[in-house]
Amino acid sequence: DQQVKQNSPSLSVQEGRISILNCDYTNSMFDYFLWYKKYPAEGPTFLISISSIKDKNEDGRFTVFLNKSAKHLSLHIVPSQPGDSAVYFCAASAHRSSNTGKLIFGQGTTLQVKP
Amino acid sequence: DSGVTQTPKHLITATGQRVTLRCSPRSGDLSVYWYQQSLDQGLQFLIQYYNGEERAKGNILERFSAQQFPDLHSELNLSSLELGDSALYFCASSVGGGTYEQFFGPGTRLTVL
């Protein structure tokens, strides 16, 4: 039972263009969502998050959009840079109902940004 | 550098053996989490401790156990190891017990032969 899905295993974009990474979830109790970036041989690094009371959160080149009715979120990276090449994980939490920090992760999307 | 440390970095052992993975959280963080990442899999939540007490449990096998000590470091004990336990084990920490951004350590790669 995969509650958080990233259906695209990989994505390739040109430097300077927009990268859009997608994530779908099934559990309507999820109320907090996060994106992590992971380089090989390192632990995941927190990128950006969004609460279910918002539909957009922006931090520099990174913007996360949340569509609750579609149970879908996306991460936009503009402009994409070669250093953004990594695996991106979407994660979700049901904070209000569980009062824990338990995160459910998607399978990840490997982003390659070509110079 | 996230501030979360994990030891050892690599561990190679045989089936049936027992190992202990260690994690030190960021200074000031009270929660510690353990996640398992098998080949081609996302991160699977195992267990969370908050200020010494178990806060949440995921699909952690009965052969696995964890604890958080008074100095807030945590250990994950894996026993009666099987080939399928080979994976990356990540520790993460956060300030509180609820939903906060979690900061991950570099992981321990366990290989069971």
XYZ file of N, CA, C and O in Angstrom, chain A residues 33-109:
308
model
N 3.589 18.307 4.006
C 4.324 17.666 2.926
C 5.713 18.294 2.810
O 5.877 19.505 3.017
N 6.688 17.451 2.481
C 8.063 17.928 2.400
C 8.727 17.364 1.153
O 8.365 16.289 0.676
N 9.724 18.091 0.667
C 10.586 17.601 -0.398
C 12.007 17.526 0.128
O 12.496 18.450 0.796
N 12.664 16.406 -0.196
C 14.058 16.198 0.167
C 14.849 15.929 -1.097
O 14.346 15.342 -2.062
N 16.113 16.328 -1.068
C 17.039 16.065 -2.163
C 18.127 15.138 -1.624
O 18.572 15.296 -0.478
N 18.540 14.191 -2.453
C 19.567 13.252 -1.994
C 20.628 13.046 -3.059
O 20.334 12.656 -4.196
N 21.884 13.311 -2.655
C 23.027 12.991 -3.496
C 23.538 11.604 -3.120
O 23.325 11.144 -1.986
N 24.227 10.925 -4.049
C 24.782 9.612 -3.738
C 25.691 9.663 -2.513
O 26.412 10.638 -2.323
N 25.627 8.641 -1.693
C 26.481 8.485 -0.510
C 26.248 9.566 0.552
O 27.095 9.782 1.423
N 25.115 10.253 0.469
C 24.764 11.230 1.496
C 23.343 10.978 1.974
O 22.555 10.309 1.300
N 23.002 11.530 3.135
C 21.627 11.445 3.598
C 20.762 12.477 2.891
O 21.269 13.437 2.309
N 19.440 12.290 2.914
C 18.543 13.282 2.308
C 18.683 14.638 2.980
O 18.909 14.725 4.186
N 18.531 15.682 2.177
C 18.615 17.055 2.677
C 17.271 17.729 2.491
O 16.713 17.699 1.392
N 16.751 18.338 3.540
C 15.464 19.014 3.472
C 15.536 20.189 2.500
O 16.476 20.981 2.501
N 14.510 20.306 1.646
C 14.451 21.389 0.670
C 13.375 22.406 1.018
O 13.647 23.586 1.190
N 12.147 21.951 1.069
C 11.018 22.847 1.234
C 9.816 22.046 1.715
O 9.741 20.836 1.479
N 8.905 22.724 2.418
C 7.721 22.034 2.924
C 6.480 22.887 2.703
O 6.571 24.075 2.377
N 5.322 22.253 2.900
C 4.065 22.985 2.783
C 3.023 22.345 3.684
O 2.924 21.112 3.768
N 2.276 23.193 4.360
C 1.166 22.726 5.180
C -0.081 22.630 4.317
O -0.214 23.341 3.322
N -1.006 21.788 4.731
C -2.227 21.601 3.942
C -3.144 22.825 3.957
O -4.105 22.884 3.194
N -2.846 23.811 4.799
C -3.681 25.020 4.805
C -3.232 25.993 3.710
O -3.869 27.016 3.481
N -2.118 25.658 3.050
C -1.635 26.510 1.970
C -1.721 25.753 0.653
O -1.820 24.521 0.622
N -1.634 26.494 -0.452
C -1.562 25.813 -1.740
C -0.248 26.108 -2.468
O 0.009 25.549 -3.541
N 0.578 26.956 -1.875
C 1.854 27.288 -2.507
C 2.834 27.748 -1.438
O 2.468 28.456 -0.493
N 4.089 27.328 -1.619
C 5.161 27.832 -0.777
C 6.409 28.005 -1.632
O 6.744 27.122 -2.426
N 7.068 29.136 -1.445
C 8.181 29.464 -2.329
C 9.423 29.743 -1.491
O 9.359 30.380 -0.441
N 10.575 29.252 -1.991
C 11.843 29.524 -1.325
C 12.923 29.610 -2.397
O 13.433 28.584 -2.853
N 13.225 30.822 -2.792
C 14.240 31.003 -3.830
C 13.811 30.378 -5.143
O 12.744 30.690 -5.669
N 14.635 29.474 -5.657
C 14.326 28.849 -6.948
C 13.300 27.722 -6.820
O 12.874 27.157 -7.828
N 12.953 27.373 -5.593
C 12.077 26.219 -5.344
C 10.676 26.664 -4.934
O 10.522 27.509 -4.051
N 9.673 26.096 -5.597
C 8.284 26.358 -5.252
C 7.544 25.035 -5.188
O 7.680 24.203 -6.096
N 6.770 24.863 -4.126
C 5.939 23.662 -4.018
C 4.478 24.089 -4.120
O 4.066 25.071 -3.508
N 3.736 23.348 -4.934
C 2.309 23.581 -5.122
C 1.544 22.380 -4.577
O 1.923 21.233 -4.814
N 0.452 22.666 -3.867
C -0.372 21.593 -3.321
C -1.804 21.722 -3.835
O -2.423 22.771 -3.704
N -2.315 20.647 -4.419
C -3.699 20.584 -4.878
C -4.397 19.500 -4.058
O -4.299 18.310 -4.355
N -5.077 19.932 -2.992
C -5.665 18.959 -2.051
C -6.776 18.149 -2.694
O -6.919 16.954 -2.411
N -7.560 18.765 -3.532
C -8.678 18.033 -4.125
C -8.178 16.912 -5.019
O -8.794 15.841 -5.097
N -7.032 17.130 -5.666
C -6.456 16.098 -6.531
C -5.468 15.221 -5.783
O -4.933 14.262 -6.356
N -5.195 15.553 -4.520
C -4.185 14.845 -3.723
C -2.863 14.791 -4.507
O -2.275 13.714 -4.720
N -2.422 15.953 -4.916
C -1.248 16.059 -5.776
C -0.401 17.241 -5.348
O -0.927 18.312 -5.014
N 0.914 17.030 -5.336
C 1.800 18.173 -5.137
C 2.928 18.107 -6.145
O 3.228 17.038 -6.705
N 3.510 19.264 -6.382
C 4.601 19.331 -7.343
C 5.665 20.278 -6.822
O 5.380 21.217 -6.065
N 6.882 20.005 -7.249
C 8.024 20.855 -6.929
C 8.536 21.459 -8.227
O 8.839 20.721 -9.169
N 8.609 22.791 -8.266
C 9.137 23.495 -9.427
C 10.505 24.067 -9.074
O 10.651 24.715 -8.018
N 11.454 23.847 -9.952
C 12.796 24.410 -9.781
C 13.057 25.304 -10.993
O 13.088 24.825 -12.135
N 13.214 26.608 -10.708
C 13.450 27.564 -11.799
C 14.495 28.601 -11.383
O 14.294 29.263 -10.362
N 15.562 28.814 -12.158
C 15.982 27.983 -13.273
C 16.742 26.762 -12.761
O 17.360 26.802 -11.699
N 16.704 25.698 -13.497
C 17.426 24.480 -13.096
C 18.919 24.665 -13.339
O 19.338 25.294 -14.305
N 19.703 24.086 -12.412
C 21.157 24.176 -12.507
C 21.742 22.759 -12.453
O 21.142 21.870 -11.828
N 22.919 22.553 -13.048
C 23.530 21.208 -13.016
C 23.677 20.658 -11.598
O 23.542 19.460 -11.373
N 23.920 21.524 -10.624
C 24.054 21.098 -9.234
C 22.766 20.587 -8.619
O 22.769 19.995 -7.541
N 21.643 20.798 -9.323
C 20.358 20.279 -8.847
C 20.199 18.795 -9.178
O 19.245 18.168 -8.713
N 21.086 18.261 -9.966
C 21.005 16.841 -10.338
C 21.138 15.974 -9.089
O 22.156 16.010 -8.396
N 20.096 15.223 -8.779
C 20.024 14.442 -7.543
C 18.738 13.627 -7.580
O 17.954 13.722 -8.529
N 18.519 12.854 -6.529
C 17.238 12.161 -6.364
C 16.358 13.015 -5.449
O 16.824 13.465 -4.398
N 15.124 13.241 -5.854
C 14.192 14.057 -5.086
C 13.095 13.168 -4.511
O 12.441 12.422 -5.239
N 12.906 13.279 -3.203
C 11.882 12.507 -2.518
C 10.784 13.428 -2.013
O 11.055 14.471 -1.403
N 9.573 13.015 -2.240
C 8.400 13.653 -1.666
C 8.056 12.884 -0.385
O 8.209 11.648 -0.342
N 7.626 13.591 0.662
C 7.260 12.920 1.907
C 6.010 13.572 2.486
O 5.765 14.761 2.262
N 5.244 12.804 3.235
C 3.998 13.306 3.808
C 3.862 12.867 5.256
O 4.390 11.820 5.655
N 3.126 13.680 6.000
C 2.917 13.397 7.416
C 1.469 13.699 7.792
O 0.868 14.636 7.260
N 0.927 12.892 8.721
C -0.425 13.137 9.238
C -0.284 13.683 10.648
O -0.609 13.006 11.623
N 0.214 14.899 10.726
C 0.577 15.446 12.037
C -0.610 15.612 12.962
O -0.569 15.189 14.123
N -1.685 16.209 12.455
C -2.813 16.545 13.355
C -3.440 15.302 13.938
O -3.871 15.286 15.081
N -3.462 14.212 13.180
C -4.133 13.001 13.668
C -3.183 12.104 14.446
O -3.617 11.326 15.291
N -1.871 12.226 14.194
C -0.946 11.286 14.833
C -0.066 11.928 15.886
O 0.439 11.249 16.763
N 0.152 13.238 15.771
C 1.070 13.952 16.663
C 2.441 13.283 16.717
O 3.077 13.200 17.769
N 2.842 12.738 15.587
C 4.194 12.184 15.499
C 4.885 12.828 14.308
O 4.260 13.522 13.522
N 6.168 12.571 14.205
C 6.916 13.084 13.065
C 7.083 12.070 11.958
O 7.845 12.287 11.025
N 6.326 10.975 12.043
C 6.466 9.903 11.059
C 6.247 10.433 9.650
O 5.224 11.046 9.362
N 7.224 10.202 8.773
C 7.127 10.617 7.379
C 6.965 9.394 6.484
O 7.634 8.391 6.673
N 6.066 9.528 5.506
C 5.905 8.507 4.488
C 6.517 9.052 3.206
O 6.098 10.118 2.731
N 7.481 8.334 2.675
C 8.236 8.806 1.515
C 7.756 8.149 0.225
O 7.324 6.988 0.217
N 7.880 8.895 -0.861
C 7.714 8.329 -2.186
C 8.984 7.614 -2.593
O 9.976 7.602 -1.862
N 8.948 7.023 -3.805
C 10.081 6.222 -4.275
C 11.227 7.057 -4.792
O 12.333 6.552 -4.983
N 10.976 8.329 -5.045
C 12.027 9.206 -5.531
C 12.003 9.384 -7.037
O 11.590 8.487 -7.781
N 12.458 10.561 -7.477
C 12.632 10.868 -8.902
C 14.048 11.367 -9.089
O 14.486 12.281 -8.382
